[in-house]
mmCIF file of C-alpha atoms in Angstrom:
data_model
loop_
_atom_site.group_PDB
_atom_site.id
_atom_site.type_symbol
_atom_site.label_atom_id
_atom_site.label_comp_id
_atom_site.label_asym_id
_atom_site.label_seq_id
_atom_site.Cartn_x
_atom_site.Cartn_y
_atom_site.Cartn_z
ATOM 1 C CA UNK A 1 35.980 51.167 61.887
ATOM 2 C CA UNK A 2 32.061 50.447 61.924
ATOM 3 C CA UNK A 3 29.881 52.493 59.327
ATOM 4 C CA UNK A 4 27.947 54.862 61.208
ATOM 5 C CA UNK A 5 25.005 55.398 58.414
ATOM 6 C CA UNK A 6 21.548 56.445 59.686
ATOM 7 C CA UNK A 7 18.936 53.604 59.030
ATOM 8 C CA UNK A 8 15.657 54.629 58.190
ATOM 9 C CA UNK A 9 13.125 51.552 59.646
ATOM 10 C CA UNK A 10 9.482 51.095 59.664
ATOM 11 C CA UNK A 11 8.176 52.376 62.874
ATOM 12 C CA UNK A 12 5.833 49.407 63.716
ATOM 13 C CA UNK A 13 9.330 47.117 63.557
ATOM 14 C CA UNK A 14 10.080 49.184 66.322
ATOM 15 C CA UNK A 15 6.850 48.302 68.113
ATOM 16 C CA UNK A 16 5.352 51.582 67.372
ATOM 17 C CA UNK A 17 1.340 51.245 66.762
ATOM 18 C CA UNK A 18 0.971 52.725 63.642
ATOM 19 C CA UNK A 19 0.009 49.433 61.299
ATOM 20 C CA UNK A 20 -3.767 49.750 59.884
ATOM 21 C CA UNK A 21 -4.933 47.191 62.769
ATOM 22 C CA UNK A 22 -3.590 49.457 65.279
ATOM 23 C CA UNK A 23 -0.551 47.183 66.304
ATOM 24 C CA UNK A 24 3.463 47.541 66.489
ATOM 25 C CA UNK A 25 5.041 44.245 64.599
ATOM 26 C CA UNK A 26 7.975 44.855 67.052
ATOM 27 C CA UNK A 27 11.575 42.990 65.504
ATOM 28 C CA UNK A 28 13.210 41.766 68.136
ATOM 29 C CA UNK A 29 16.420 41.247 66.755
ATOM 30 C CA UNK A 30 19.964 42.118 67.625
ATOM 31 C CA UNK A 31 21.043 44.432 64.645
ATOM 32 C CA UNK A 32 17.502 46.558 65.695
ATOM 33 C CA UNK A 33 19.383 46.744 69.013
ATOM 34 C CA UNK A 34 22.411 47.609 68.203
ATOM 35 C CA UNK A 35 21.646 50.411 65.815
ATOM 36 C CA UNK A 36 19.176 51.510 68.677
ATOM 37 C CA UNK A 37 21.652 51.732 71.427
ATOM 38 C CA UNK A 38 23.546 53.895 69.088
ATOM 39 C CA UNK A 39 20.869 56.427 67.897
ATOM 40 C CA UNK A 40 21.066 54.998 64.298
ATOM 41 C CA UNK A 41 17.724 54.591 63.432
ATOM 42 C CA UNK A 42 15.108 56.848 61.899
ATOM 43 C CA UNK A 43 11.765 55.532 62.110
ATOM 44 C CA UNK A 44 9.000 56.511 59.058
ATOM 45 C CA UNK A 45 5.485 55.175 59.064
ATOM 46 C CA UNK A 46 4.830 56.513 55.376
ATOM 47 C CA UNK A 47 1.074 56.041 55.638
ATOM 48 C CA UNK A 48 0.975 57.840 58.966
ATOM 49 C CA UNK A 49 3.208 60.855 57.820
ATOM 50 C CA UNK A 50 0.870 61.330 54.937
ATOM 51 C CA UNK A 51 -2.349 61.727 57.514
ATOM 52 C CA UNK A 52 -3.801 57.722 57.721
ATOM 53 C CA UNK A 53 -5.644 57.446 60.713
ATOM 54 C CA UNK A 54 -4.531 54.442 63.212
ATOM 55 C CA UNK A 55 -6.180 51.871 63.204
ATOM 56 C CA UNK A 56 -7.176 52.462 59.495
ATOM 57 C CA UNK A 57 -9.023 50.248 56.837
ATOM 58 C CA UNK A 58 -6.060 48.094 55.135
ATOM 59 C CA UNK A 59 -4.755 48.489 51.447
ATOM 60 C CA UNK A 60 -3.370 46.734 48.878
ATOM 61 C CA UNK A 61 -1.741 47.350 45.412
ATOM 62 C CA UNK A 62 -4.343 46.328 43.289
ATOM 63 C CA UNK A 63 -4.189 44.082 40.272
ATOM 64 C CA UNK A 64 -0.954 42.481 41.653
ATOM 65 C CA UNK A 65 0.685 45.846 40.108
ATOM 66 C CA UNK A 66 3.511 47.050 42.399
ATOM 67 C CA UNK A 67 5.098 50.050 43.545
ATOM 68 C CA UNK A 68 6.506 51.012 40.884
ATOM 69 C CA UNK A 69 3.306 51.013 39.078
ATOM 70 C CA UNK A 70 2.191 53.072 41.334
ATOM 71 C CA UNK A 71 4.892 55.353 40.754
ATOM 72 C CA UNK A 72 4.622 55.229 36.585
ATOM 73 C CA UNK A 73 0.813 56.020 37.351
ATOM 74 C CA UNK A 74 -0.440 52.695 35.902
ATOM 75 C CA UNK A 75 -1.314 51.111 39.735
ATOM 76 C CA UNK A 76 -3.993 51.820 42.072
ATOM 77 C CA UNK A 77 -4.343 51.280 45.818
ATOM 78 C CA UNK A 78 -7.482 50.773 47.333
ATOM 79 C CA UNK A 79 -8.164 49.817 50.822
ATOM 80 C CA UNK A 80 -10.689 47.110 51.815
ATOM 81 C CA UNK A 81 -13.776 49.061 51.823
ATOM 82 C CA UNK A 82 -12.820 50.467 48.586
ATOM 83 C CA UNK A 83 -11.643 53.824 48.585
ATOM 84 C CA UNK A 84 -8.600 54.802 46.075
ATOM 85 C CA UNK A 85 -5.943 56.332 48.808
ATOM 86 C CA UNK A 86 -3.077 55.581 45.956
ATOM 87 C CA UNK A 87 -2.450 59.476 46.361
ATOM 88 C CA UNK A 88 -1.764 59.384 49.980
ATOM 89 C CA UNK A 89 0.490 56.446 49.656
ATOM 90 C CA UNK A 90 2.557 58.424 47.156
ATOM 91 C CA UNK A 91 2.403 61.339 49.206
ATOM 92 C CA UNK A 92 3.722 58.848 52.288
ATOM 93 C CA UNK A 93 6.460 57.722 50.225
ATOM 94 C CA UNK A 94 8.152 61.370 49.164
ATOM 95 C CA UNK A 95 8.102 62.063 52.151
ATOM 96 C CA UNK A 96 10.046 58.991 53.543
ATOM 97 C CA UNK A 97 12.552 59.905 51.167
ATOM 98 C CA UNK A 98 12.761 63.340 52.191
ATOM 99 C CA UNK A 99 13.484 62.213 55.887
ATOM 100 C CA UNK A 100 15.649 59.684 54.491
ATOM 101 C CA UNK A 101 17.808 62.432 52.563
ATOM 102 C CA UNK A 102 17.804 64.823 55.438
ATOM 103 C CA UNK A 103 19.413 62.138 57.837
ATOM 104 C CA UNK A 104 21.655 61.125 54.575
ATOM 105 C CA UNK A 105 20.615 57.395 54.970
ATOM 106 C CA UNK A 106 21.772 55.089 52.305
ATOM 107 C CA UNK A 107 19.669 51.687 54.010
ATOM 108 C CA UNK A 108 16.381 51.135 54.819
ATOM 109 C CA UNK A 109 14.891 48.312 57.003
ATOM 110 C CA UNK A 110 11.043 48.004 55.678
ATOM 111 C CA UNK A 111 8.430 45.972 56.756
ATOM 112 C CA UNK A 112 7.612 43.023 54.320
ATOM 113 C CA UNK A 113 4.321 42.314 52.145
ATOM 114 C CA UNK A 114 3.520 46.150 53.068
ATOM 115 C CA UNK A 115 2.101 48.485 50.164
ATOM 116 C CA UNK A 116 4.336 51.208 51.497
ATOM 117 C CA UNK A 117 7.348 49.696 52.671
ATOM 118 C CA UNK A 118 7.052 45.503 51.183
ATOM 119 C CA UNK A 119 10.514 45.227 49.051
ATOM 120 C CA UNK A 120 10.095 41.591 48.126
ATOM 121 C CA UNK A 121 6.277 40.617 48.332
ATOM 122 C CA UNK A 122 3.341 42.724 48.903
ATOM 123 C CA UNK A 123 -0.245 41.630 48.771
ATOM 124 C CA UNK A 124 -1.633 40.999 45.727
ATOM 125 C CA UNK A 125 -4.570 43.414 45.794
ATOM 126 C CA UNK A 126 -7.316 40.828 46.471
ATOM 127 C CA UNK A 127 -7.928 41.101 50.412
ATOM 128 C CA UNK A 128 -7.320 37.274 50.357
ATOM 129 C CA UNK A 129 -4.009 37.117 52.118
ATOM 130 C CA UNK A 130 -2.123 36.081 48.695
ATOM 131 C CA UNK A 131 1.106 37.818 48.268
ATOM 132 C CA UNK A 132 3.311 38.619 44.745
ATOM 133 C CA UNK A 133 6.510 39.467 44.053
ATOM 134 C CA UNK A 134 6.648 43.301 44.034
ATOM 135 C CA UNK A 135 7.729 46.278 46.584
ATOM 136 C CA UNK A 136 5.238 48.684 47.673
ATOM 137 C CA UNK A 137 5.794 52.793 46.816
ATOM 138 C CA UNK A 138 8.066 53.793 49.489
ATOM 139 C CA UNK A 139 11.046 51.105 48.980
ATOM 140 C CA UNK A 140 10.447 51.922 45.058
ATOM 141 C CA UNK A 141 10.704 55.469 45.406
ATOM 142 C CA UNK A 142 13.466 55.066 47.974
ATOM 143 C CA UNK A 143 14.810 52.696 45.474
ATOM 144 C CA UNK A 144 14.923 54.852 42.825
ATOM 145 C CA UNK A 145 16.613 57.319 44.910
ATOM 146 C CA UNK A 146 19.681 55.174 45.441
ATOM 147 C CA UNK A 147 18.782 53.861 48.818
ATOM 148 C CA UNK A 148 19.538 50.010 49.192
ATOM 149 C CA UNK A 149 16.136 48.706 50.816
ATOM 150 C CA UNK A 150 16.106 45.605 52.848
ATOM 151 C CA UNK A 151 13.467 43.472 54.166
ATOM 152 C CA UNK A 152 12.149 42.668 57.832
ATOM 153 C CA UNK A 153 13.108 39.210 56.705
ATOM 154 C CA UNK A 154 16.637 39.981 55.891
ATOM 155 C CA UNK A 155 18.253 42.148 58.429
ATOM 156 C CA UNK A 156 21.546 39.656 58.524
ATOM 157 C CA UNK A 157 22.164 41.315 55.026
ATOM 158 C CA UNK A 158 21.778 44.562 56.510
ATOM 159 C CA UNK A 159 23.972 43.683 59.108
ATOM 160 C CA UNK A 160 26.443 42.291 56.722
ATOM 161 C CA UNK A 161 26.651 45.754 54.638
ATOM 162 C CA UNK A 162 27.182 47.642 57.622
ATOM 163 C CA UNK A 163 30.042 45.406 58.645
ATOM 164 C CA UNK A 164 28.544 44.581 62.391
ATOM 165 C CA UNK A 165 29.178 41.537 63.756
ATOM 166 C CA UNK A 166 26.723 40.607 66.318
ATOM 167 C CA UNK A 167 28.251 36.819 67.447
ATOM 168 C CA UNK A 168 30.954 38.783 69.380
#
């Protein structure tokens, strides 16, 4: 028998336009599907949820800190016209993992190089398009909670936890 685990997913992998430039950064991919056609998913936008506008300026993680950083206090986020907003990202990112708790989801499916939801590379915090290793504050925080993240890159692992085969 297939798991039947909520997934929480970044809205804009759904195609909703909630990204800083105003866009979706739909996944087409046939997990997404799948855990669609069975009401599975639960899809944040942390920034939104914590009162960004759309489109917005964009952010990064400054100092090629990460998330965790963040988290510990010792990391900033400013966005490209130079405003701190690190408090609204942290604000974004409890309340992902409140959702996440309320629908009792143990995944997450987060869009890469994000400062919210990045749980491999994010942006290094120069505006220049130059990525680190690092995860933004949601994934840590949802980390930290006990919530196995997984990248937009990497939804065959996903798939592989969950125990869905998609070739049949």
């Amino acid at each position: 028998m297939q798991n039947q685990d909520k997934i929480l997913i970044s809205a804009c992998l759904l195609g909703q336009p909630v990204r800083y430039d105003g866009n979706g950064k739909l996944l087409s991919h046939e997990l997404i599907h799948f855990l669609k056609s069975e009401d599975r998913l639960i899809p944040i936008c942390p920034e939104v949820m914590a009162g960004f506008d759309t489109p917005r300026p964009r952010a990064e993680i400054q100092d090629t800190k990460s998330g965790e950083d963040v988290l510990l206090g010792t990391g900033r986020i400013l966005d490209d016209i130079k405003e701190d907003v690190t408090d609204l990202f942290i604000s974004g990112a409890e309340i992902a993992l409140e959702i996440a708790q309320e629908h009792n989801c143990k995944y997450a499916l987060l869009t890469e190089k994000s400062p919210s939801c990045g749980s491999t590379f994010i942006y290094d915090g120069s505006f220049s398009g130059t990525t680190h290793k690092g995860m933004g504050v949601a994934s840590a925080l949802l980390i930290q909670a006990g919530i196995q993240v997984f990248s937009s890159d990497n939804v065959e692992e996903l798939a592989a936890i969950l125990n869905i085969n998609l070739e049949s």
